[in-house]
Short mmCIF file of C-alpha atoms and ligand atoms in Angstrom, two decimals:
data_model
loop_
_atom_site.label_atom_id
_atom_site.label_comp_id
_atom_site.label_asym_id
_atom_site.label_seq_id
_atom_site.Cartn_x
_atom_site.Cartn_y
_atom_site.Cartn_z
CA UNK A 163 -23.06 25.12 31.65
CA UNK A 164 -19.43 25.19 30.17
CA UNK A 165 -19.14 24.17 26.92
CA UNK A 166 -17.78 20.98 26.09
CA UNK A 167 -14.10 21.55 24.75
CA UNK A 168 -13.10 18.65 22.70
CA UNK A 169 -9.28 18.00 21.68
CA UNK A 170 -8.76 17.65 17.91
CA UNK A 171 -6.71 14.38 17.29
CA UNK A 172 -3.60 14.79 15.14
CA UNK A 173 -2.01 12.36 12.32
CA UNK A 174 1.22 12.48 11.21
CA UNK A 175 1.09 11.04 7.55
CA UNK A 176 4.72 10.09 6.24
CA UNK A 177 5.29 9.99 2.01
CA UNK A 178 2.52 12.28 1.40
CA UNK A 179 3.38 12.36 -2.45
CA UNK A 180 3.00 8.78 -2.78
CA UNK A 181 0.41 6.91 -4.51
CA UNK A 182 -1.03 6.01 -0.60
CA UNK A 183 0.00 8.88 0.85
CA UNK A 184 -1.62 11.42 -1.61
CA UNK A 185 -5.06 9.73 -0.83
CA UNK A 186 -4.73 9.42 3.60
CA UNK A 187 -4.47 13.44 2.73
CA UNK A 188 -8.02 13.04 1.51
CA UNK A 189 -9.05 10.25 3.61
CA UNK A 190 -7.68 11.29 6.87
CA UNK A 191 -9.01 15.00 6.60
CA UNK A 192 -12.21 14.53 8.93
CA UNK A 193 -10.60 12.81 11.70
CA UNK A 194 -8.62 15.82 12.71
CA UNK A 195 -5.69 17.52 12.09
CA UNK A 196 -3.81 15.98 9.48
CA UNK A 197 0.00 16.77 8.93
CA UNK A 198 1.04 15.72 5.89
CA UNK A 199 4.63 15.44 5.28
CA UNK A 200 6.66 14.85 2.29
CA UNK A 201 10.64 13.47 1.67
CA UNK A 202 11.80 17.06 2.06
CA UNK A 203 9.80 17.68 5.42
CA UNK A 204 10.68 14.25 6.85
CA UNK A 205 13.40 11.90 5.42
CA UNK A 206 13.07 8.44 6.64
CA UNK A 207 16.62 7.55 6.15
CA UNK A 208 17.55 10.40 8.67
CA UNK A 209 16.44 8.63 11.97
CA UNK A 210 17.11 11.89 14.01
CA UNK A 211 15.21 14.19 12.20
CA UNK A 212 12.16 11.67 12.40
CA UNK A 213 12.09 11.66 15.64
CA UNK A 214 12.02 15.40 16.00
CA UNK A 215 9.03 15.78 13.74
CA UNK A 216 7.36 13.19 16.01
CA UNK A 217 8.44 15.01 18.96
CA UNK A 218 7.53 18.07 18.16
CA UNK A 219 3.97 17.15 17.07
CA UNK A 220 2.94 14.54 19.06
CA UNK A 221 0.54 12.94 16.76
CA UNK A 222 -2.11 10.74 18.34
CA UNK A 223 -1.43 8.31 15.35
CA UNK A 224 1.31 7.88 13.05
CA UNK A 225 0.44 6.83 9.29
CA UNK A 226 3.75 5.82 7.24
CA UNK A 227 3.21 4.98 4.15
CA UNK A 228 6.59 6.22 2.81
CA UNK A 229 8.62 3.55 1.49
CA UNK A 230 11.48 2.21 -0.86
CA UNK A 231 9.27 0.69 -3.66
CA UNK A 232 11.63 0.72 -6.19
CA UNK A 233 11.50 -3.01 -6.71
CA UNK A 234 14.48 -3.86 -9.05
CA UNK A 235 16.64 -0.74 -8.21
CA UNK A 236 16.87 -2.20 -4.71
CA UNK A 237 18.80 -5.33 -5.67
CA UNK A 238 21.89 -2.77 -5.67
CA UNK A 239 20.69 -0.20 -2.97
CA UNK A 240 19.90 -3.15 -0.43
CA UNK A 241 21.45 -0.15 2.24
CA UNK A 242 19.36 2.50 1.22
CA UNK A 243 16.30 -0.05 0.80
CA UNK A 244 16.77 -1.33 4.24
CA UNK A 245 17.51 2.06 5.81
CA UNK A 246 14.27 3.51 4.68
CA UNK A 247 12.38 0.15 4.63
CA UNK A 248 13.32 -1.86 7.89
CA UNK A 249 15.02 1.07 9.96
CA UNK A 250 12.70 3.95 9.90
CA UNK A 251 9.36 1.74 10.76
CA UNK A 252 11.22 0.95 13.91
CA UNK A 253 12.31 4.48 14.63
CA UNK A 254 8.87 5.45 14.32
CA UNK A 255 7.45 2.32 16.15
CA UNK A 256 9.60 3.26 19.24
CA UNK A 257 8.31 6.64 18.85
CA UNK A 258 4.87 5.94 18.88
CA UNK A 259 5.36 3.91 21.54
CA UNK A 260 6.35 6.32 23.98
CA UNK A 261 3.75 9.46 23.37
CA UNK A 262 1.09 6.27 23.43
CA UNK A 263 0.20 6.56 19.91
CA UNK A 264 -1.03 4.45 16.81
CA UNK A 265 0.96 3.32 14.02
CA UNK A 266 -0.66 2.30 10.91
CA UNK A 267 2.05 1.05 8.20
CA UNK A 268 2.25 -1.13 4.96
CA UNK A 269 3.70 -3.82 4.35
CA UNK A 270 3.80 -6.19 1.00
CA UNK A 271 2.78 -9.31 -0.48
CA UNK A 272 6.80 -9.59 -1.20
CA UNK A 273 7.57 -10.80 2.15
CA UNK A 274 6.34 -14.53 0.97
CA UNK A 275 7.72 -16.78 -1.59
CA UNK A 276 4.98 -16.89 -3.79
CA UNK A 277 4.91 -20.71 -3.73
CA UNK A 278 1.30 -21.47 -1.68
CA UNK A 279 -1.83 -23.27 -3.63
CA UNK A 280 -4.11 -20.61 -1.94
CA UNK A 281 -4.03 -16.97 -0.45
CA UNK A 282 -2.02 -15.84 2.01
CA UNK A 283 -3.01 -15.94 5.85
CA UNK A 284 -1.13 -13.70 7.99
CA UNK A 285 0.19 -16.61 10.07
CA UNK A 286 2.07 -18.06 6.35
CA UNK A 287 5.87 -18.07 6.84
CA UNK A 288 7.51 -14.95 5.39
CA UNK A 289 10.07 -15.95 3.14
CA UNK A 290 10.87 -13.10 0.78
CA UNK A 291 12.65 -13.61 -2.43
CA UNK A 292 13.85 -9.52 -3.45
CA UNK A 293 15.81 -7.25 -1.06
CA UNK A 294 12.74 -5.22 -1.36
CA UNK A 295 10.51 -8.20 0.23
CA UNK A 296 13.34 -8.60 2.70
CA UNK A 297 13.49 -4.96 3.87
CA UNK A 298 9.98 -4.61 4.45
CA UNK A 299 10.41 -7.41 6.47
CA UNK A 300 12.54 -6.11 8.49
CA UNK A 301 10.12 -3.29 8.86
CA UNK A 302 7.56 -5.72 9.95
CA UNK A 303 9.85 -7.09 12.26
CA UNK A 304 11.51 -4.07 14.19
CA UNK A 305 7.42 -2.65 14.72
CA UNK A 306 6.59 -5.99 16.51
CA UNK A 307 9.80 -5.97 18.43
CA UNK A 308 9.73 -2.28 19.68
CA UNK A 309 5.94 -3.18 21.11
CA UNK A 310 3.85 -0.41 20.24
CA UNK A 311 0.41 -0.64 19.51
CA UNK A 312 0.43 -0.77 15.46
CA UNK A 313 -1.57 -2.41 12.39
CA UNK A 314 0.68 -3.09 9.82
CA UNK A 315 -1.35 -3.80 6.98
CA UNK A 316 -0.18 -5.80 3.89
CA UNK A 317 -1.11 -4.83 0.56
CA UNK A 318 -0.69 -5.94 -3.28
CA UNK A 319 -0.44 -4.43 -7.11
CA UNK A 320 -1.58 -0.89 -6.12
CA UNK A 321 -2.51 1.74 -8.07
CA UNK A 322 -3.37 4.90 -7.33
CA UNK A 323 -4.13 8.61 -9.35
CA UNK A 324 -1.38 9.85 -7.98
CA UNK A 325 2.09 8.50 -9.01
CA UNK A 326 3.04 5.90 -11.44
CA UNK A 327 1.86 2.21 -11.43
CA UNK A 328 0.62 -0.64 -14.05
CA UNK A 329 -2.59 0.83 -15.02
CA UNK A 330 -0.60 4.28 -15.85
CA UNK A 331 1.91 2.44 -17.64
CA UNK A 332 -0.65 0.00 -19.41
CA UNK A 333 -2.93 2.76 -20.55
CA UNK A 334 0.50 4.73 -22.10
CA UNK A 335 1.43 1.54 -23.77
CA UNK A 336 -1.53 0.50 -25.20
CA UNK A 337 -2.01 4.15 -27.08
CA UNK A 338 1.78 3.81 -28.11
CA UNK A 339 1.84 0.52 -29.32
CA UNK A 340 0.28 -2.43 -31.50
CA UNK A 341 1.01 -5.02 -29.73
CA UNK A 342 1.76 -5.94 -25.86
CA UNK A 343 2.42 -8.86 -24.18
CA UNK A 344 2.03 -9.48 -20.34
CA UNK A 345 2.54 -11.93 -17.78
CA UNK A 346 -0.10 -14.13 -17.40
CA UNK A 347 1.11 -16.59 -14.77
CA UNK A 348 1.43 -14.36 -11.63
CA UNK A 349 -1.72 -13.95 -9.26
CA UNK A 350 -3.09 -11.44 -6.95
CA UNK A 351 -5.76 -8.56 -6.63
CA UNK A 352 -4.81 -4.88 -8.26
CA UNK A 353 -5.83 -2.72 -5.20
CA UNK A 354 -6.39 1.18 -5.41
CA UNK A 355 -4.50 3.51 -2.69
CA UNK A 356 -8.12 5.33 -2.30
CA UNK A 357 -9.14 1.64 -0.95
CA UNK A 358 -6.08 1.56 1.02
CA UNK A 359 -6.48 4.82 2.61
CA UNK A 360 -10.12 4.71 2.80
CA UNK A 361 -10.22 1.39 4.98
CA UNK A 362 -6.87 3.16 7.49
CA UNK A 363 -9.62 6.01 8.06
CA UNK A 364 -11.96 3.74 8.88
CA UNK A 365 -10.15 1.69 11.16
CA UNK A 366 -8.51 4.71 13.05
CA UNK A 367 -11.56 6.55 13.25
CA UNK A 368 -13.79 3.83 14.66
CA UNK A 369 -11.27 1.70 16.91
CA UNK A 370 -8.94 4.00 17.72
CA UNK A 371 -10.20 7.47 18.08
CA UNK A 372 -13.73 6.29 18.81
CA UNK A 373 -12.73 2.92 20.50
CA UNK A 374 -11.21 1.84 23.65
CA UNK A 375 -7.64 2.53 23.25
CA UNK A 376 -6.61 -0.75 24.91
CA UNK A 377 -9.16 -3.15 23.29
CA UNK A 378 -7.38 -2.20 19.78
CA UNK A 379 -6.66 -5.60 17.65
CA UNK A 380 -2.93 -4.42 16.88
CA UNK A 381 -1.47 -6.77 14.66
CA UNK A 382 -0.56 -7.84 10.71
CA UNK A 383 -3.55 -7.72 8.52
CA UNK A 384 -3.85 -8.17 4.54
CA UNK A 385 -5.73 -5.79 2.67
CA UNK A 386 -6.58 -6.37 -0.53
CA UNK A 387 -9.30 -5.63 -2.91
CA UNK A 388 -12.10 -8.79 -3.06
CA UNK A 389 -11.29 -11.12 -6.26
CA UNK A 390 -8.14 -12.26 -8.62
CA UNK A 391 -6.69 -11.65 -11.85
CA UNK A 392 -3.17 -11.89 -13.59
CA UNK A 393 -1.00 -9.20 -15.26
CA UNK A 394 -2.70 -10.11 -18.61
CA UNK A 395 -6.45 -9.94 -16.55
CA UNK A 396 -5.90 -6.96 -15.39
CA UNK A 397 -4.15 -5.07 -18.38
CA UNK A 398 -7.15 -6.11 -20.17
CA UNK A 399 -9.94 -4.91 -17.87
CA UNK A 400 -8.03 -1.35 -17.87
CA UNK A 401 -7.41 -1.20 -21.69
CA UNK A 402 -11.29 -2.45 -22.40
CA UNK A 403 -12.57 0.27 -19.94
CA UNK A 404 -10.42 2.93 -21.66
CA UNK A 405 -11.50 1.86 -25.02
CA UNK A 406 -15.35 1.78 -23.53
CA UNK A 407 -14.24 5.58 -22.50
CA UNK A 408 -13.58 6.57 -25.82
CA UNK A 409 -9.81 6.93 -25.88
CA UNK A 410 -7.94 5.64 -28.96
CA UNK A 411 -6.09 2.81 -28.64
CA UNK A 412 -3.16 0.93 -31.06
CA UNK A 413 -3.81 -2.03 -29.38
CA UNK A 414 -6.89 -4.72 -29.47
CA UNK A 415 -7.72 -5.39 -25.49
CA UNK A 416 -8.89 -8.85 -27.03
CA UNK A 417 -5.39 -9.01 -28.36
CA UNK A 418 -2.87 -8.40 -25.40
CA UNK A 419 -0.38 -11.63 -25.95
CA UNK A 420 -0.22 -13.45 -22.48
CA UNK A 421 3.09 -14.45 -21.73
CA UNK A 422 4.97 -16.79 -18.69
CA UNK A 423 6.62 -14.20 -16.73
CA UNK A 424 10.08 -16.26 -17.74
CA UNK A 425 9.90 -15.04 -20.85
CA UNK A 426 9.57 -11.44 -18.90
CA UNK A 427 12.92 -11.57 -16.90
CA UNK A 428 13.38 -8.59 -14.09
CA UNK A 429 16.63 -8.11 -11.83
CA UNK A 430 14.08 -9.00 -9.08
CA UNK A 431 11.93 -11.92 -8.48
CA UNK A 432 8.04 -11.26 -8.01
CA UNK A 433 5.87 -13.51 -6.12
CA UNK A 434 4.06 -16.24 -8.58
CA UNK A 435 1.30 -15.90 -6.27
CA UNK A 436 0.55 -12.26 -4.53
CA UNK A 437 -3.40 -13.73 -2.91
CA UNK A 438 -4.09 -11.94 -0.29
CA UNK A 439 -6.55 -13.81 2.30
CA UNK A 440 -8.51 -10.68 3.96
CA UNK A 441 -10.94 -12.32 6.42
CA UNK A 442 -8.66 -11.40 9.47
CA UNK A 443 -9.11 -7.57 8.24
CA UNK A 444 -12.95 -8.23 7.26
CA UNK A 445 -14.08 -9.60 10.49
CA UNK A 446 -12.26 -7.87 13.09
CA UNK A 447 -12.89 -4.92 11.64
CA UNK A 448 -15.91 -5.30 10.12
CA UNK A 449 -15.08 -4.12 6.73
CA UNK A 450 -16.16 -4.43 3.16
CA UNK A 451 -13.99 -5.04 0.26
CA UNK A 452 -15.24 -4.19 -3.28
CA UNK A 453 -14.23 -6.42 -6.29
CA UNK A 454 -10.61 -5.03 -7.56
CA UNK A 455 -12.51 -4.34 -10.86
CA UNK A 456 -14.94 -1.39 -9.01
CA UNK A 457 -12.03 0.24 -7.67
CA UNK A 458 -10.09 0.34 -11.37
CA UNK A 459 -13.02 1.27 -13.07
CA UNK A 460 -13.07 4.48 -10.39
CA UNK A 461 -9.54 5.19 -10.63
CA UNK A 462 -9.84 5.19 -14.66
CA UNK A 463 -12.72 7.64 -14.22
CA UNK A 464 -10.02 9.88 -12.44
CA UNK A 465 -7.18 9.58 -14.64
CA UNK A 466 -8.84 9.84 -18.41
CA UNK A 467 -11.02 12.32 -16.95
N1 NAP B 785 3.04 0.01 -4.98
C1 NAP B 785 2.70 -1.25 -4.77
O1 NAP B 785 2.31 -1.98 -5.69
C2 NAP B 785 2.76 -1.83 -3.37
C3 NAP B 785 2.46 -3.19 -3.20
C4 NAP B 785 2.49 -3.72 -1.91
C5 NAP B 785 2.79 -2.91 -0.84
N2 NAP B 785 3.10 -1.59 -1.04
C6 NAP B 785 3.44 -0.79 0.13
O2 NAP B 785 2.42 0.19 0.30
C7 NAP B 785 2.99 1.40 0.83
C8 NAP B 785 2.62 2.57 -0.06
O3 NAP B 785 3.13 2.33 -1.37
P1 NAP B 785 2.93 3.39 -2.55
O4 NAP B 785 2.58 2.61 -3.77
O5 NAP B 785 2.07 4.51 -2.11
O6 NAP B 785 4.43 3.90 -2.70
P2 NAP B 785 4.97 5.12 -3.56
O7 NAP B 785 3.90 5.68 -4.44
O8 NAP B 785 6.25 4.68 -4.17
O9 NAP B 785 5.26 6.21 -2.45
C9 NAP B 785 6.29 6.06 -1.54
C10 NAP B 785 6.57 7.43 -0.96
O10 NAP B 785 7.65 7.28 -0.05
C11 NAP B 785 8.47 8.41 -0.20
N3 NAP B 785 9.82 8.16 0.22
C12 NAP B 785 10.76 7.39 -0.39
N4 NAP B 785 11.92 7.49 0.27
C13 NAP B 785 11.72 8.36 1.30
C14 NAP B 785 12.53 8.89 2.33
N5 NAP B 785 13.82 8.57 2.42
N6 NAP B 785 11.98 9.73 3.22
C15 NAP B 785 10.68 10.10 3.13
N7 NAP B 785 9.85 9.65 2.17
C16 NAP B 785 10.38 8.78 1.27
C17 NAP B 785 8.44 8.74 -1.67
O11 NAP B 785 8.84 10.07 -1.81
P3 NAP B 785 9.15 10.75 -3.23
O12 NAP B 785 7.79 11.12 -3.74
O13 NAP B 785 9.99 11.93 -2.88
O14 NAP B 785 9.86 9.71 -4.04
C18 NAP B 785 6.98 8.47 -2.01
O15 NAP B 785 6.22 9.65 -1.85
C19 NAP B 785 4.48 1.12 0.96
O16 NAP B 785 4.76 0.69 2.26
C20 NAP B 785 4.74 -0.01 -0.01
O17 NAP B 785 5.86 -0.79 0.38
C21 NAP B 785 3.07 -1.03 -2.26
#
């Protein structure tokens, strides 16, 4: 009998130094071949060169989590913002397209106002208030139009081991100083890139490696981690844990002033209200979503280990 000779799938993960990208590395590694490259292999703002790497590699899916992220810098690189943010997911959208592959990419809670009672459905209008939340929008937008089969997934307040974010800059703070003071009127759910990249495994390995190719739910999905909390919340919760971890702290947890974010003014306006709604991601694709609090408490583990 011959033996059965079974292709290894390959994924071509964009940003792999990111926060998100750092953990598909990890994530990704048992579906297949995983090619992992970083601003120097791939630049996103050279559309030519992308689609040579995806030429020459032919990935079965495409994971780009590279991205523009610099929130308040953007408000005066809208170009560069937009080139990376809105230009490249379509390059890459088209590309997939062709070779018949997936494309998994993130999007942001930035691409609504921030105004609605309750959390976000996908189906909300967009109406993004930052040249960041408008450039990923345009992200969003040139995927859909180029019709390739992709998720784009929708994410909030992430924090990862790898690369800087709140929790870093809280748990810096908060040995540095007496006293801090943090927003405490903006909602939404601090979400770990090891979620993130855990649930993009998931999905590609069971619908889309696994699945039937033509039965995949492509579409926008938010992912977030289960529950809510402010700035102020969740400063707390990672200043408490690190205190329960032994580290030495200026600051009292208990003690963290909560401010409106007015009296907190950045060159670019964040969403009052980041809620995510996940039941679109949950049932579709059958997937649990731990409490935001599990996945800090396993991130803090990492970093004060
Ligand atoms: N961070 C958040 O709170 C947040 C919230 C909602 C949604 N998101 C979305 O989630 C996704 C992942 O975010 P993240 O937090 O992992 O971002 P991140 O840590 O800032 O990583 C972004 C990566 O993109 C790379 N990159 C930037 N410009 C590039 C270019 N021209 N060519 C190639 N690579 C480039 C960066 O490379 P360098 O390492 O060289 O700079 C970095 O490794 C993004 O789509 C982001 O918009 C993030």
């Amino acid at each position: 009998m011959q033996p059965k000779v079974t292709r290894i799938p390959t994924l071509l993960v964009t940003g792999s130094n990111g926060q998100v990208g750092f953990e598909l590395r990890r994530s990704l590694a048992p579906l297949g071949r995983v090619m992992a490259v970083d601003r120097a292999g791939c630049d996103l703002t050279r559309p030519d060169e992308l689609r040579r790497v995806v030429r020459e590699l032919r990935p079965d899916v495409i994971v780009n989590p590279a991205a523009y992220t610099a929130v308040d810098k953007a408000e005066t690189e809208a170009e560069l913002a937009y080139a990376i943010n809105g230009v490249a997911p379509g390059v890459l959208a088209d590309e997939a397209k062709a070779l018949g592959s997936l494309l998994v990419h993130y999007s942001t809670d930035y691409v609504f106002d921030g105004r609605k009672d309750g959390a976000y459905v996908e189906a909300d209008a967009v109406d993004p208030q930052s040249v960041y939340g408008k450039s990923k929008l345009a992200g969003e937008q040139a995927i859909a139009a180029s019709g390739a089969t992709a998720l784009v997934l929708r994410t909030c307040w992430v924090a990862g081991a790898h690369g800087g974010n709140f929790a870093k800059t809280m748990l810096k703070l908060g040995r540095e100083r007496d006293s801090l003071r943090v927003i405490a009127d903006q909602f939404g759910a601090p979400t770990t890139a090891a979620l993130i990249a855990d649930v993009t495994a998931q999905i590609i390995s069971r619908h889309w490696l696994r699945g039937r190719r033509e039965a995949f739910p492509a579409g926008v999905y938010h992912l977030a981690a289960a529950g809510e909390t402010t700035w102020h919340g969740y400063a707390t919760e990672v200043l408490r844990c690190a205190a329960a971890r032994g580290i030495e702290l200026k600051v009292d947890p208990a003690r963290i002033e909560a401010i409106p974010a007015t009296a907190y003014p950045l060159p670019a306006p964040r969403p009052a209200n980041s809620r995510l709604n996940t039941e679109k991601l949950r049932e579709t694709f059958d997937i649990h979503l731990p409490d935001w609090q599990q996945g800090i408490h396993f991130l803090l583990d990492q970093i004060l280990s």
